[in-house]
Short mmCIF file of C-alpha atoms and ligand atoms in Angstrom, two decimals:
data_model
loop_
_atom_site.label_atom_id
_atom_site.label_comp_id
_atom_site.label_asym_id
_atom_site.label_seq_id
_atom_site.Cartn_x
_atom_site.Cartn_y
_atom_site.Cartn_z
CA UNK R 1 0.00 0.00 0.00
CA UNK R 2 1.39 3.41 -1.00
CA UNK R 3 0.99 6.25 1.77
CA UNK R 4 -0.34 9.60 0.94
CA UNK R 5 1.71 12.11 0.57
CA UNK R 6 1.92 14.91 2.84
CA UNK R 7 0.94 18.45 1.44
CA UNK R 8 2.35 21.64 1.60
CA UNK R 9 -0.46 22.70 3.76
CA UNK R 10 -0.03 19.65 6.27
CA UNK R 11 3.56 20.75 6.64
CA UNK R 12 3.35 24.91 7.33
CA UNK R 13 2.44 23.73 11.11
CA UNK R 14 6.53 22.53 11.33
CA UNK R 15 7.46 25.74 10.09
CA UNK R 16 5.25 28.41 10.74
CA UNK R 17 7.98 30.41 12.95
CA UNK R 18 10.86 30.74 10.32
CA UNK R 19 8.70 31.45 7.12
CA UNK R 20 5.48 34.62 7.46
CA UNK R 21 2.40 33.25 6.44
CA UNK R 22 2.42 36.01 3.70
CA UNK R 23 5.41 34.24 2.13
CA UNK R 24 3.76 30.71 2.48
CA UNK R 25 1.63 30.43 -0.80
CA UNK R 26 4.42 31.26 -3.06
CA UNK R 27 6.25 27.71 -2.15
CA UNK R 28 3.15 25.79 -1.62
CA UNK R 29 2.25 24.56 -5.60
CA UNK R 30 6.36 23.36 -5.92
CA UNK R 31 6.00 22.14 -2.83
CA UNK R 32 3.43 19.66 -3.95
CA UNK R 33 4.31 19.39 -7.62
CA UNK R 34 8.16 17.90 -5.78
CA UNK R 35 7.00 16.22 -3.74
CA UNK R 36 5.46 13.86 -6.21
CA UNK R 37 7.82 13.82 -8.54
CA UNK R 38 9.98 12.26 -6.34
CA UNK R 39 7.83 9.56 -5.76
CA UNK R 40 7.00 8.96 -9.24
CA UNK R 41 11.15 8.75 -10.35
CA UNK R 42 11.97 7.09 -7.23
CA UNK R 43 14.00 10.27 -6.12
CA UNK R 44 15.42 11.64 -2.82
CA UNK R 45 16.55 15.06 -1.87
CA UNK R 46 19.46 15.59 0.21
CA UNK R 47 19.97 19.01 1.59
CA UNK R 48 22.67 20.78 3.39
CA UNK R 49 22.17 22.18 7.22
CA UNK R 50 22.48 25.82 5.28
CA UNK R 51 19.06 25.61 2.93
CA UNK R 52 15.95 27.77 3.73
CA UNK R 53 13.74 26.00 5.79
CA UNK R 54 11.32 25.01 2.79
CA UNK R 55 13.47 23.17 1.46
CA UNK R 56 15.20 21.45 3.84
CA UNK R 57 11.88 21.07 6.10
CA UNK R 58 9.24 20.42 3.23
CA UNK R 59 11.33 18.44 0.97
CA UNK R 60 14.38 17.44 1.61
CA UNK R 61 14.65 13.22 2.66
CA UNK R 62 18.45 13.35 3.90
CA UNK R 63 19.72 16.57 5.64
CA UNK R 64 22.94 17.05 7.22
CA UNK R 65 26.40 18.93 7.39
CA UNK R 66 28.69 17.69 4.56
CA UNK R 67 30.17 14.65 6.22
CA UNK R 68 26.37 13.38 6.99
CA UNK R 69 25.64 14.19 3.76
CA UNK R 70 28.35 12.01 2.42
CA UNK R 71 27.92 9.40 4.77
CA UNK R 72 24.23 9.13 3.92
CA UNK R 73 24.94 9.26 0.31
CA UNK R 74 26.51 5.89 0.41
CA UNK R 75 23.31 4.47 1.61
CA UNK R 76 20.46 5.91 -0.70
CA UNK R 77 18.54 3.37 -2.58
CA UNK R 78 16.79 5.83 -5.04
CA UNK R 79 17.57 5.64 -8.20
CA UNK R 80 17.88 9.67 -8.53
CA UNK R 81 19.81 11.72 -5.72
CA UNK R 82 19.11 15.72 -6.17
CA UNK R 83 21.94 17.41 -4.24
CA UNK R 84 20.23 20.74 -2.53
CA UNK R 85 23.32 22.67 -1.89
CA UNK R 86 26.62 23.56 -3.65
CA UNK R 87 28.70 21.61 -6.47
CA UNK R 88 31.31 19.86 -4.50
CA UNK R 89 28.77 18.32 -1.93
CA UNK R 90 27.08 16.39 -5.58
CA UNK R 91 29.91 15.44 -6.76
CA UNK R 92 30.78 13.84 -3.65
CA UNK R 93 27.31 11.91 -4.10
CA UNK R 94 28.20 11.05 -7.38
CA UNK R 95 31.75 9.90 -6.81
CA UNK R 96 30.00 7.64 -4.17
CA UNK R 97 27.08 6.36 -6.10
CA UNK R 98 28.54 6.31 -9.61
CA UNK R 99 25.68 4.43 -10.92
CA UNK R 100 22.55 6.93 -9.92
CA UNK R 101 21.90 9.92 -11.40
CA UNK R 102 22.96 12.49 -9.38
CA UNK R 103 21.49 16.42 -10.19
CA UNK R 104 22.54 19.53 -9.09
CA UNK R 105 19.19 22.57 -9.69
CA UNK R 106 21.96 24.46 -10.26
CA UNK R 107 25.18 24.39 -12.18
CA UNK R 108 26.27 27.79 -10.54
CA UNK R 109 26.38 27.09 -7.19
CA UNK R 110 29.65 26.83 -6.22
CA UNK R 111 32.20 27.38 -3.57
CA UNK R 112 34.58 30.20 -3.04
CA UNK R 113 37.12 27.62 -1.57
CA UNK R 114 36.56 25.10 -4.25
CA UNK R 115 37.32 27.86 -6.66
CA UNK R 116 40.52 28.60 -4.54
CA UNK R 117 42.76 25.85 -5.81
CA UNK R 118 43.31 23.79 -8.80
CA UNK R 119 44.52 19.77 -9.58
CA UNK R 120 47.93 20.94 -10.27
CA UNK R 121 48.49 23.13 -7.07
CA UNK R 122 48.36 19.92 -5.16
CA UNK R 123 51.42 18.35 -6.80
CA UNK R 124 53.58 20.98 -6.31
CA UNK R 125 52.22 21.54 -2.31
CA UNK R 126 53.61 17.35 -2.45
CA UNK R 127 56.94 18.47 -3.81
CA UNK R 128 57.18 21.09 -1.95
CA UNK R 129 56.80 19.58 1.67
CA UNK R 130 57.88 15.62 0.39
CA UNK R 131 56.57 13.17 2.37
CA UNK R 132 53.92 15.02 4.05
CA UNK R 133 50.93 13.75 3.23
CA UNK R 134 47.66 15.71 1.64
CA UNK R 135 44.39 16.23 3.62
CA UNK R 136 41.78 18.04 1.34
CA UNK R 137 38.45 19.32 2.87
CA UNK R 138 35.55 18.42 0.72
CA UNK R 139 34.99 21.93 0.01
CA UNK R 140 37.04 20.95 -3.26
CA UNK R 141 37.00 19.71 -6.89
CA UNK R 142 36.73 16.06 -7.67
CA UNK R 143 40.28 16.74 -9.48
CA UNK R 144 41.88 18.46 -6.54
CA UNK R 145 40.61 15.31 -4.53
CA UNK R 146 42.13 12.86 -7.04
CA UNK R 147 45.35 14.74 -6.26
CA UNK R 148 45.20 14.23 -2.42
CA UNK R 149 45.37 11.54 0.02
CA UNK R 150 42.24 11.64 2.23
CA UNK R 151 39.65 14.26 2.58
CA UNK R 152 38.17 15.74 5.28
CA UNK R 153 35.36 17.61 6.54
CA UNK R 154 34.82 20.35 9.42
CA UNK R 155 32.99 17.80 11.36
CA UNK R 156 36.46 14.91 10.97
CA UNK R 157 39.31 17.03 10.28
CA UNK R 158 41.09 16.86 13.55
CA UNK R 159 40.81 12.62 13.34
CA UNK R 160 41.56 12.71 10.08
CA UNK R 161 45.06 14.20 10.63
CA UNK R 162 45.60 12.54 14.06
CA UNK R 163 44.87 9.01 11.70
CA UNK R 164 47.79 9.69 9.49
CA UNK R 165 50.65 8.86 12.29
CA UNK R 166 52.53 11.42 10.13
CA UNK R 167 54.68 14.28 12.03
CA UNK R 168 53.69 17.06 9.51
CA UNK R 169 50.44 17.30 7.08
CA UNK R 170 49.40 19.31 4.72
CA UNK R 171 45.55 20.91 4.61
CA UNK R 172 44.18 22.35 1.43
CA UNK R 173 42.55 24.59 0.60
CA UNK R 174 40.74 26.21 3.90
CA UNK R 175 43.74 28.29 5.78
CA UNK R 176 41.54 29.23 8.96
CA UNK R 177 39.81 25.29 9.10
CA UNK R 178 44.02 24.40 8.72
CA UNK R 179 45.01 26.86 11.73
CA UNK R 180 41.78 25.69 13.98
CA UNK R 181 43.01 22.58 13.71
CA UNK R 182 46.49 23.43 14.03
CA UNK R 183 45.70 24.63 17.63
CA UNK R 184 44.45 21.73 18.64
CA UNK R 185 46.88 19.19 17.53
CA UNK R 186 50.61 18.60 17.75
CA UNK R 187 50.74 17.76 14.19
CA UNK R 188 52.60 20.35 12.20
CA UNK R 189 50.01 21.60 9.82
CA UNK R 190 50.91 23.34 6.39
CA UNK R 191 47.89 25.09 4.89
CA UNK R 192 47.01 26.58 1.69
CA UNK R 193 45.45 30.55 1.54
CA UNK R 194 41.86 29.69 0.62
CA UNK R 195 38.66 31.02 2.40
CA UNK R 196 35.42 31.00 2.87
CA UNK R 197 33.51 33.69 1.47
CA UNK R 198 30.90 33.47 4.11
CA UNK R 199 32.93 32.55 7.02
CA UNK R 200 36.12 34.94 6.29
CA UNK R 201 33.50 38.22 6.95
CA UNK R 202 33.10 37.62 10.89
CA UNK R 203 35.38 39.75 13.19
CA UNK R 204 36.08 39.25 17.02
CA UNK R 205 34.91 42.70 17.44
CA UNK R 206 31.13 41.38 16.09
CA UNK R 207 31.68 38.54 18.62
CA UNK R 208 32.24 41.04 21.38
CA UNK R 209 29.06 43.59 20.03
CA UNK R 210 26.84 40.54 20.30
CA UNK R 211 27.89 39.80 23.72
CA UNK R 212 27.39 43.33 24.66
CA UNK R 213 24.05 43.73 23.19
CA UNK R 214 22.69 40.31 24.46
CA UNK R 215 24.48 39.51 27.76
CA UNK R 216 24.29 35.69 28.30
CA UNK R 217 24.53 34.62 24.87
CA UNK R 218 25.76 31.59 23.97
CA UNK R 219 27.84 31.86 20.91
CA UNK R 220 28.77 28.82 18.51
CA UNK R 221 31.21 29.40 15.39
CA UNK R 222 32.17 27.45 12.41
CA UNK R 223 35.82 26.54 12.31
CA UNK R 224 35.81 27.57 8.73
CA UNK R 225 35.75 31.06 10.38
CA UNK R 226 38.99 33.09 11.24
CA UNK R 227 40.66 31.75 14.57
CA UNK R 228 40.55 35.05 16.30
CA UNK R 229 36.90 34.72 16.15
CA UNK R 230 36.91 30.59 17.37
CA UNK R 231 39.09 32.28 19.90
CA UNK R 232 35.83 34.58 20.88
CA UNK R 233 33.28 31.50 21.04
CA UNK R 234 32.36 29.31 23.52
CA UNK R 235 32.42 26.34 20.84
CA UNK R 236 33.71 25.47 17.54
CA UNK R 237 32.11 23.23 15.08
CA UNK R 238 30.37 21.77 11.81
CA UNK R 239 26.91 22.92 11.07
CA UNK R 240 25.71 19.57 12.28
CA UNK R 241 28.13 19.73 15.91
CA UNK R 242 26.33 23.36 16.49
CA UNK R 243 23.06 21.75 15.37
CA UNK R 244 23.58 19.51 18.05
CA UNK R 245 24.86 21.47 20.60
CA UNK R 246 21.81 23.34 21.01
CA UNK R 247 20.02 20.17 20.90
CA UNK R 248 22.57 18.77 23.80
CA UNK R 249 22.73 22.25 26.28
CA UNK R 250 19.85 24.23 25.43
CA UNK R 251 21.29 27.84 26.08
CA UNK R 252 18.66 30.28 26.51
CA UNK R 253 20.21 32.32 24.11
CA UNK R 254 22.10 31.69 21.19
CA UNK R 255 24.08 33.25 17.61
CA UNK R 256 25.29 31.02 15.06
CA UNK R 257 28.53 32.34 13.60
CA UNK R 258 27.75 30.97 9.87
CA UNK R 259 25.29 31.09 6.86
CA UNK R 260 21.82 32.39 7.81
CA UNK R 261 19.42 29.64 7.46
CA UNK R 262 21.34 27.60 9.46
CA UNK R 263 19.45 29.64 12.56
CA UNK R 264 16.17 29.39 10.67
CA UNK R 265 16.43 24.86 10.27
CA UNK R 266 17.55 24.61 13.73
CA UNK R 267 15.24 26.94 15.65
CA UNK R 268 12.32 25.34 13.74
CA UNK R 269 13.43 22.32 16.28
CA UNK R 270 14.14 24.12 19.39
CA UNK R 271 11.19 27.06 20.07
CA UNK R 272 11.98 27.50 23.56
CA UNK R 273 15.78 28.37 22.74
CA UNK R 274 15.91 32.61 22.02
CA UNK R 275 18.24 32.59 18.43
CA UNK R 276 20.13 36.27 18.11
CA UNK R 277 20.92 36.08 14.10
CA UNK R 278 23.21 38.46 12.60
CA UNK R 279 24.52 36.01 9.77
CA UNK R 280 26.20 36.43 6.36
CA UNK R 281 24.27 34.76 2.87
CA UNK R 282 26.36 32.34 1.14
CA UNK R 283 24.98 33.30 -2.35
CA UNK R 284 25.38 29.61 -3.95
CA UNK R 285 23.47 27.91 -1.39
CA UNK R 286 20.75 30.31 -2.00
CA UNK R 287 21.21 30.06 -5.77
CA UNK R 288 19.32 26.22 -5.37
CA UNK R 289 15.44 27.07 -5.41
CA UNK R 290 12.32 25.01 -4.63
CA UNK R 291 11.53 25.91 -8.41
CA UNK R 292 14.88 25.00 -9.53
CA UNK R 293 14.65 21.50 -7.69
CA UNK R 294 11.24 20.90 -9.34
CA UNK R 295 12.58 21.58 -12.94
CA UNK R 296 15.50 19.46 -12.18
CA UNK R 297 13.46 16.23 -11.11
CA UNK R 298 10.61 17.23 -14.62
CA UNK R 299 14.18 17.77 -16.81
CA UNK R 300 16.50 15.54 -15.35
CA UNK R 301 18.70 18.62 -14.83
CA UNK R 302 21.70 19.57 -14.26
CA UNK R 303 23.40 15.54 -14.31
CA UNK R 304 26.98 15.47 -12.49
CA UNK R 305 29.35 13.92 -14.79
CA UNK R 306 32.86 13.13 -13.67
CA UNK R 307 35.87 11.87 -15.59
CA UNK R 308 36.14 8.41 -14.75
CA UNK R 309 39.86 8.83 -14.61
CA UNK R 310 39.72 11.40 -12.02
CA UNK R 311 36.30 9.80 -10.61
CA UNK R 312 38.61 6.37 -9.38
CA UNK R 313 41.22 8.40 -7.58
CA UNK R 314 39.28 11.26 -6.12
CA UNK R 315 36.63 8.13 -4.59
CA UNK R 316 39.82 6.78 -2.88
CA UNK R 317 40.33 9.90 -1.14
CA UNK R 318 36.70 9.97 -0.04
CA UNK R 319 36.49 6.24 1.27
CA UNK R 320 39.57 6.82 3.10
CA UNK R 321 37.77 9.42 5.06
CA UNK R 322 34.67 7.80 5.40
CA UNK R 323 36.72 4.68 6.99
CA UNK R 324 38.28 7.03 9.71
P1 LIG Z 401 29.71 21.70 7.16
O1 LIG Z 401 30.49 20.51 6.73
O2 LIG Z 401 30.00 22.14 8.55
O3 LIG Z 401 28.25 21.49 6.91
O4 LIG Z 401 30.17 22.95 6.29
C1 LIG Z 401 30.05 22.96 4.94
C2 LIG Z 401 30.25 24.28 4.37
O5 LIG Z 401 30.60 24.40 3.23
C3 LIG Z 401 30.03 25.46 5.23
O6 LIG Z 401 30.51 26.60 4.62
#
């Protein structure tokens, strides 16, 4: 027996605080029109933690930071994936499920630390410091991965280095995610001079405003942010560990240092916590669109292709993380 499907009007209830009931009857026909098109092509979404809430509350099947995201990507059974968030997190679904189609809504939402390096920086980082080996955070090509050793993610980097055994690593491309992790490990870390667009823009003086204008508030940051401003929070993490530390300690207060709907998805789950949100827009997350996700699932667009000569290697690199 087949189960109805919810509607768009049985699911405003779950997120009634985040998105005005003016704005509610614009999403409400894709809503419905997605989701049964993914039941007709036997599709799932998977959505990163930094989608608007209509997406990733309405829609999405699999949400997560990128290493959830990954990890649950090995796992899907559909025979489409459609990757809700930026380039590099679906073609890490498609270098793990080579056989599905795997579609991005769109082609132009990238990553300003993907765009930061290139396949043949990596070789000469390797001659450069010989014997070190390469740790690349996801936030990368599939080519610059092929190049590398292991990847990582914000939520695994500091295991991922400690795995290696090796005196002296190198981190590409993410310079602040390389000197986070830098101060909490003894392993020499050599990083590269990429940055988050998104991340880069927070200061330790807006730290110290917020806790000035809102005494008591509990202040999370993503290690993709500069270290002077992890230095100014009370805790570091992925979008998933700050997801979950609010789950875990329930502060009365609390500010996200990262993209803005990260505050929306996770005070959706937690109404009695008080969420202060000065945030900056990562404009390729918001590039994918509820109507964009419903004209990729009617036109089977925009498929992730990847050489299969890069695909092999830059899969190792991935599996060797996901075994950590
Ligand atoms: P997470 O892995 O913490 O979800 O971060 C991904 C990202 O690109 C944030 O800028």
């Amino acid at each position: 027996m087949t189960r109805a499907l919810p509607t768009a009007a049985s699911l405003y209830e779950r997120v009634q605080r985040v998105i005005p009931s003016i704005e509610w009857p614009a999403f409400t026909g894709d809503i419905d029109a997605i989701l049964a098109l993914k039941r007709e092509r036997n599709a799932v979404i998977l959505a990163h933690n930094c989608q608007t809430p209509e997406i990733f509350h309405c829609v999405a099947d699999i949400v997560g930071d990128s290493l959830a995201l990954a990890r649950k990507a090995t796992a899907v059974d559909a025979d489409i994936i459609v990757l809700a968030g930026v380039h590099f997190m679906a073609e890490t679904a498609k270098l793990l499920n080579p056989g599905k189609t795997v579609l991005i809504p769109d082609l132009g939402a990238g990553c300003s630390l993907a765009d930061s390096i290139t396949a043949s920086d990596v070789p000469l980082m390797r001659q450069r410091y010989p014997g070190a080996p390469i740790v690349t955070y996801v936030n990368t090509s599939a080519a610059v991965k092929a190049e590398s050793d292991i990847c990582c993610t914000s939520g695994n980097a500091l295991a991922v280095v400690e795995s290696l055994g090796a005196p002296r690593v190198i981190m590409l491309p993410d310079e602040y995610l390389a000197r986070n992790i830098a101060a909490q490990t003894k392993v020499e870390i050599i990083a590269w001079k990429g940055h988050c667009e998104v991340h880069e823009r927070f200061s330790p003086a807006d730290i110290r405003e917020l806790r000035e204008a809102h005494p008591g508030v509990t202040v999370l940051a993503h290690p993709e942010c500069p270290p002077e401003v992890v230095a100014e929070a009370d805790f570091a993490g992925s979008t998933a560990a700050m997801s979950d530390y609010v789950g875990r300690h329930k502060p009365a207060r609390v500010v996200l240092i990262t993209e803005c709907s990260m505050s929306d998805n996770v005070a959706v789950e937690h109404p009695d916590v008080d969420f202060v949100r000065p945030c900056n827009l990562c404009p390729h997350m918001k590039r994918i669109t509820l109507a964009k996700i419903r004209a990729a699932l009617e036109e089977n667009r925009h498929m992730v292709t990847i050489d299969p000569g890069v695909a092999d290697r830059a899969r190792r690199a991935l599996e060797r993380m996901l075994a950590v």
